[in-house]
């Protein structure tokens, strides 16, 4: 990166311009994680944890080269992945890609879009994902992923999900959605519980999401 003079590269400039809608938040998030020694974002100082404008401006200035480095890494990855996919397709090989239903709590998605998830006014989860006790586990599975505010997604015409799927359709020839059952009903566990025992089922968006996407 230090030898690359990447900011002058037209391909890089186009990549950044085309992907700014996710790349800006992602690169800043990763630079901040390094700056705060790998801490989860919900342990950062309040001003940047809650994305106050002055804090965002301050860290964008202070971490400029760290942010650009993260963008550089993404540029190189997508460049190399594009070469690989084109070669695979030219040999008659299709790429199947996975898209999980949930994102991690400690992710750029959650930090940058708290309104999409079941978080309180301090961006702390009110409930998290998992599955109930069964024959495999007497206490169930506590995954800890933030759950979606499906009513909010519905009001936006499922914009975030539609964009997410549109993007992976560009990356893969075939896309598999992991934990598809969660779109019908999802298991909600109170945040802070040590097991999944006290969870309950909630209705998901159902077929409405997929009709909208279609």
Short mmCIF file of C-alpha atoms in Angstrom, two decimals:
data_model
loop_
_atom_site.label_atom_id
_atom_site.label_comp_id
_atom_site.label_asym_id
_atom_site.label_seq_id
_atom_site.Cartn_x
_atom_site.Cartn_y
_atom_site.Cartn_z
CA UNK A 1 0.00 0.00 0.00
CA UNK A 2 2.75 2.45 0.95
CA UNK A 3 4.42 2.02 -2.45
CA UNK A 4 1.20 1.93 -4.46
CA UNK A 5 0.26 5.63 -4.88
CA UNK A 6 -3.17 4.05 -5.05
CA UNK A 7 -5.14 7.30 -4.86
CA UNK A 8 -3.86 8.12 -8.37
CA UNK A 9 -5.02 4.79 -9.83
CA UNK A 10 -8.12 5.28 -12.08
CA UNK A 11 -9.35 1.72 -11.39
CA UNK A 12 -9.13 2.35 -7.65
CA UNK A 13 -10.92 5.69 -8.01
CA UNK A 14 -13.76 4.00 -9.90
CA UNK A 15 -13.97 1.19 -7.33
CA UNK A 16 -14.27 3.69 -4.47
CA UNK A 17 -16.87 5.76 -6.33
CA UNK A 18 -18.98 2.69 -7.22
CA UNK A 19 -18.83 1.21 -3.72
CA UNK A 20 -18.89 4.32 -1.55
CA UNK A 21 -22.35 3.40 -0.23
CA UNK A 22 -20.81 0.61 1.88
CA UNK A 23 -17.05 1.15 1.61
CA UNK A 24 -16.89 4.46 3.51
CA UNK A 25 -18.51 3.03 6.65
CA UNK A 26 -16.65 -0.27 6.40
CA UNK A 27 -13.19 1.29 6.00
CA UNK A 28 -13.77 3.78 8.84
CA UNK A 29 -15.11 0.96 11.03
CA UNK A 30 -12.03 -1.21 10.45
CA UNK A 31 -9.65 1.73 10.99
CA UNK A 32 -11.43 2.54 14.25
CA UNK A 33 -11.21 -1.07 15.41
CA UNK A 34 -7.43 -0.92 14.93
CA UNK A 35 -7.27 2.47 16.67
CA UNK A 36 -9.21 1.12 19.67
CA UNK A 37 -7.08 -2.06 19.86
CA UNK A 38 -9.73 -4.41 18.49
CA UNK A 39 -12.50 -3.39 20.88
CA UNK A 40 -16.08 -4.08 19.82
CA UNK A 41 -17.69 -0.85 18.58
CA UNK A 42 -20.21 -0.79 21.44
CA UNK A 43 -17.23 -0.35 23.82
CA UNK A 44 -15.94 2.74 21.96
CA UNK A 45 -16.38 6.27 23.37
CA UNK A 46 -19.97 7.46 23.12
CA UNK A 47 -19.32 10.15 20.51
CA UNK A 48 -18.07 7.71 17.87
CA UNK A 49 -20.14 4.75 19.12
CA UNK A 50 -23.27 6.81 18.41
CA UNK A 51 -21.73 8.41 15.29
CA UNK A 52 -21.96 12.07 16.28
CA UNK A 53 -21.10 14.24 13.27
CA UNK A 54 -18.14 15.98 14.91
CA UNK A 55 -16.64 12.65 15.97
CA UNK A 56 -17.07 11.17 12.49
CA UNK A 57 -15.32 14.20 10.95
CA UNK A 58 -12.52 14.06 13.53
CA UNK A 59 -11.69 10.38 13.00
CA UNK A 60 -11.95 10.64 9.23
CA UNK A 61 -9.21 13.28 9.39
CA UNK A 62 -7.06 11.57 12.03
CA UNK A 63 -7.26 8.10 10.46
CA UNK A 64 -7.15 9.16 6.81
CA UNK A 65 -4.34 6.81 5.74
CA UNK A 66 -5.65 3.92 7.85
CA UNK A 67 -9.03 4.33 6.13
CA UNK A 68 -7.42 4.48 2.69
CA UNK A 69 -5.42 1.33 3.52
CA UNK A 70 -8.67 -0.53 4.29
CA UNK A 71 -10.13 0.66 0.99
CA UNK A 72 -6.97 -0.48 -0.77
CA UNK A 73 -7.35 -3.98 0.72
CA UNK A 74 -10.94 -4.18 -0.51
CA UNK A 75 -9.93 -2.93 -3.96
CA UNK A 76 -7.22 -5.60 -4.27
CA UNK A 77 -9.52 -8.34 -3.03
CA UNK A 78 -12.35 -7.53 -5.43
CA UNK A 79 -9.87 -7.09 -8.28
CA UNK A 80 -8.37 -10.54 -7.66
CA UNK A 81 -11.75 -12.14 -7.02
CA UNK A 82 -12.99 -10.71 -10.32
CA UNK A 83 -10.07 -12.30 -12.17
CA UNK A 84 -10.74 -15.63 -10.46
CA UNK A 85 -14.49 -15.59 -11.17
CA UNK A 86 -13.98 -14.64 -14.82
CA UNK A 87 -11.52 -17.48 -15.24
CA UNK A 88 -13.82 -19.97 -13.49
CA UNK A 89 -16.78 -18.90 -15.65
CA UNK A 90 -14.65 -19.18 -18.81
CA UNK A 91 -13.97 -22.81 -17.85
CA UNK A 92 -17.67 -23.55 -17.33
CA UNK A 93 -17.49 -23.30 -13.53
CA UNK A 94 -20.12 -21.31 -11.65
CA UNK A 95 -19.56 -19.76 -8.21
CA UNK A 96 -22.10 -20.45 -5.47
CA UNK A 97 -22.01 -17.80 -2.73
CA UNK A 98 -23.50 -17.78 0.75
CA UNK A 99 -25.36 -14.85 2.32
CA UNK A 100 -26.20 -15.32 6.01
CA UNK A 101 -29.57 -14.04 7.22
CA UNK A 102 -27.90 -12.23 10.15
CA UNK A 103 -24.94 -9.90 10.52
CA UNK A 104 -22.62 -9.78 13.53
CA UNK A 105 -23.25 -7.33 16.34
CA UNK A 106 -19.61 -6.19 16.01
CA UNK A 107 -19.90 -5.22 12.35
CA UNK A 108 -19.93 -2.12 10.19
CA UNK A 109 -23.52 -2.98 9.21
CA UNK A 110 -24.81 -2.73 12.78
CA UNK A 111 -22.67 0.26 13.77
CA UNK A 112 -23.61 2.26 10.66
CA UNK A 113 -27.31 1.28 10.52
CA UNK A 114 -28.58 0.85 14.11
CA UNK A 115 -32.12 1.76 13.05
CA UNK A 116 -32.34 -1.54 11.14
CA UNK A 117 -31.87 -3.63 14.28
CA UNK A 118 -33.55 -4.21 17.63
CA UNK A 119 -31.29 -1.86 19.60
CA UNK A 120 -32.16 0.66 22.33
CA UNK A 121 -31.33 4.38 22.41
CA UNK A 122 -27.72 3.56 23.40
CA UNK A 123 -27.43 1.01 20.56
CA UNK A 124 -27.48 -1.92 22.98
CA UNK A 125 -29.50 -4.94 21.73
CA UNK A 126 -32.88 -5.60 23.31
CA UNK A 127 -32.97 -9.16 21.95
CA UNK A 128 -30.61 -11.42 20.00
CA UNK A 129 -30.78 -14.42 17.70
CA UNK A 130 -30.45 -18.12 18.41
CA UNK A 131 -32.53 -21.28 18.43
CA UNK A 132 -34.51 -23.03 21.18
CA UNK A 133 -33.57 -26.07 23.28
CA UNK A 134 -33.86 -29.35 21.38
CA UNK A 135 -32.45 -32.86 21.26
CA UNK A 136 -29.01 -31.53 20.39
CA UNK A 137 -28.76 -28.90 23.13
CA UNK A 138 -30.74 -28.75 26.35
CA UNK A 139 -30.17 -24.99 26.66
CA UNK A 140 -30.57 -24.14 22.97
CA UNK A 141 -28.13 -22.05 20.96
CA UNK A 142 -27.33 -18.43 21.81
CA UNK A 143 -25.89 -16.91 18.64
CA UNK A 144 -25.96 -13.30 19.80
CA UNK A 145 -26.65 -11.66 16.42
CA UNK A 146 -28.81 -8.52 16.52
CA UNK A 147 -32.34 -9.09 15.28
CA UNK A 148 -34.00 -6.99 12.59
CA UNK A 149 -36.73 -4.42 13.06
CA UNK A 150 -38.81 -5.97 10.32
CA UNK A 151 -41.52 -3.31 10.63
CA UNK A 152 -38.91 -0.64 9.81
CA UNK A 153 -37.57 -2.67 6.88
CA UNK A 154 -41.11 -3.01 5.55
CA UNK A 155 -41.59 0.77 5.71
CA UNK A 156 -38.47 1.29 3.58
CA UNK A 157 -39.59 -1.25 0.99
CA UNK A 158 -36.86 -3.59 2.28
CA UNK A 159 -34.26 -1.30 0.75
CA UNK A 160 -31.32 -2.63 2.81
CA UNK A 161 -32.13 -6.26 2.05
CA UNK A 162 -32.82 -5.59 -1.63
CA UNK A 163 -29.48 -3.77 -1.96
CA UNK A 164 -27.68 -6.54 -0.09
CA UNK A 165 -29.10 -9.21 -2.40
CA UNK A 166 -28.47 -7.11 -5.53
CA UNK A 167 -24.81 -6.85 -4.54
CA UNK A 168 -24.28 -10.57 -3.92
CA UNK A 169 -26.02 -11.36 -7.22
CA UNK A 170 -23.17 -9.40 -8.80
CA UNK A 171 -20.57 -11.40 -6.87
CA UNK A 172 -21.91 -14.92 -7.41
CA UNK A 173 -23.59 -16.93 -10.15
CA UNK A 174 -25.88 -18.62 -7.63
CA UNK A 175 -26.73 -17.28 -4.16
CA UNK A 176 -27.74 -19.39 -1.16
CA UNK A 177 -29.43 -17.67 1.80
CA UNK A 178 -28.40 -19.24 5.08
CA UNK A 179 -31.05 -19.79 7.79
CA UNK A 180 -33.91 -19.18 5.37
CA UNK A 181 -36.41 -20.39 7.97
CA UNK A 182 -35.77 -17.18 9.95
CA UNK A 183 -37.67 -15.14 7.37
CA UNK A 184 -40.86 -16.99 8.35
CA UNK A 185 -40.34 -17.03 12.12
CA UNK A 186 -37.25 -16.18 14.14
CA UNK A 187 -36.25 -17.06 17.69
CA UNK A 188 -35.82 -14.01 19.94
CA UNK A 189 -33.73 -14.26 23.13
CA UNK A 190 -33.62 -11.46 25.75
CA UNK A 191 -30.27 -9.69 25.58
CA UNK A 192 -28.01 -10.57 28.50
CA UNK A 193 -29.32 -14.12 28.97
CA UNK A 194 -26.66 -16.82 29.26
CA UNK A 195 -28.69 -19.44 27.39
CA UNK A 196 -31.49 -19.59 24.82
CA UNK A 197 -34.03 -21.06 27.26
CA UNK A 198 -36.06 -17.89 27.74
CA UNK A 199 -36.48 -17.10 24.07
CA UNK A 200 -39.70 -17.08 22.08
CA UNK A 201 -40.75 -17.17 18.43
CA UNK A 202 -41.60 -13.98 16.52
CA UNK A 203 -43.07 -13.60 13.05
CA UNK A 204 -40.61 -12.60 10.32
CA UNK A 205 -41.39 -10.72 7.10
CA UNK A 206 -42.55 -13.88 5.32
CA UNK A 207 -43.15 -13.96 1.58
CA UNK A 208 -43.67 -10.17 1.49
CA UNK A 209 -39.91 -9.59 1.49
CA UNK A 210 -39.35 -11.89 -1.48
CA UNK A 211 -42.26 -10.51 -3.49
CA UNK A 212 -40.76 -7.05 -2.98
CA UNK A 213 -37.30 -8.24 -3.99
CA UNK A 214 -38.68 -9.98 -7.05
#
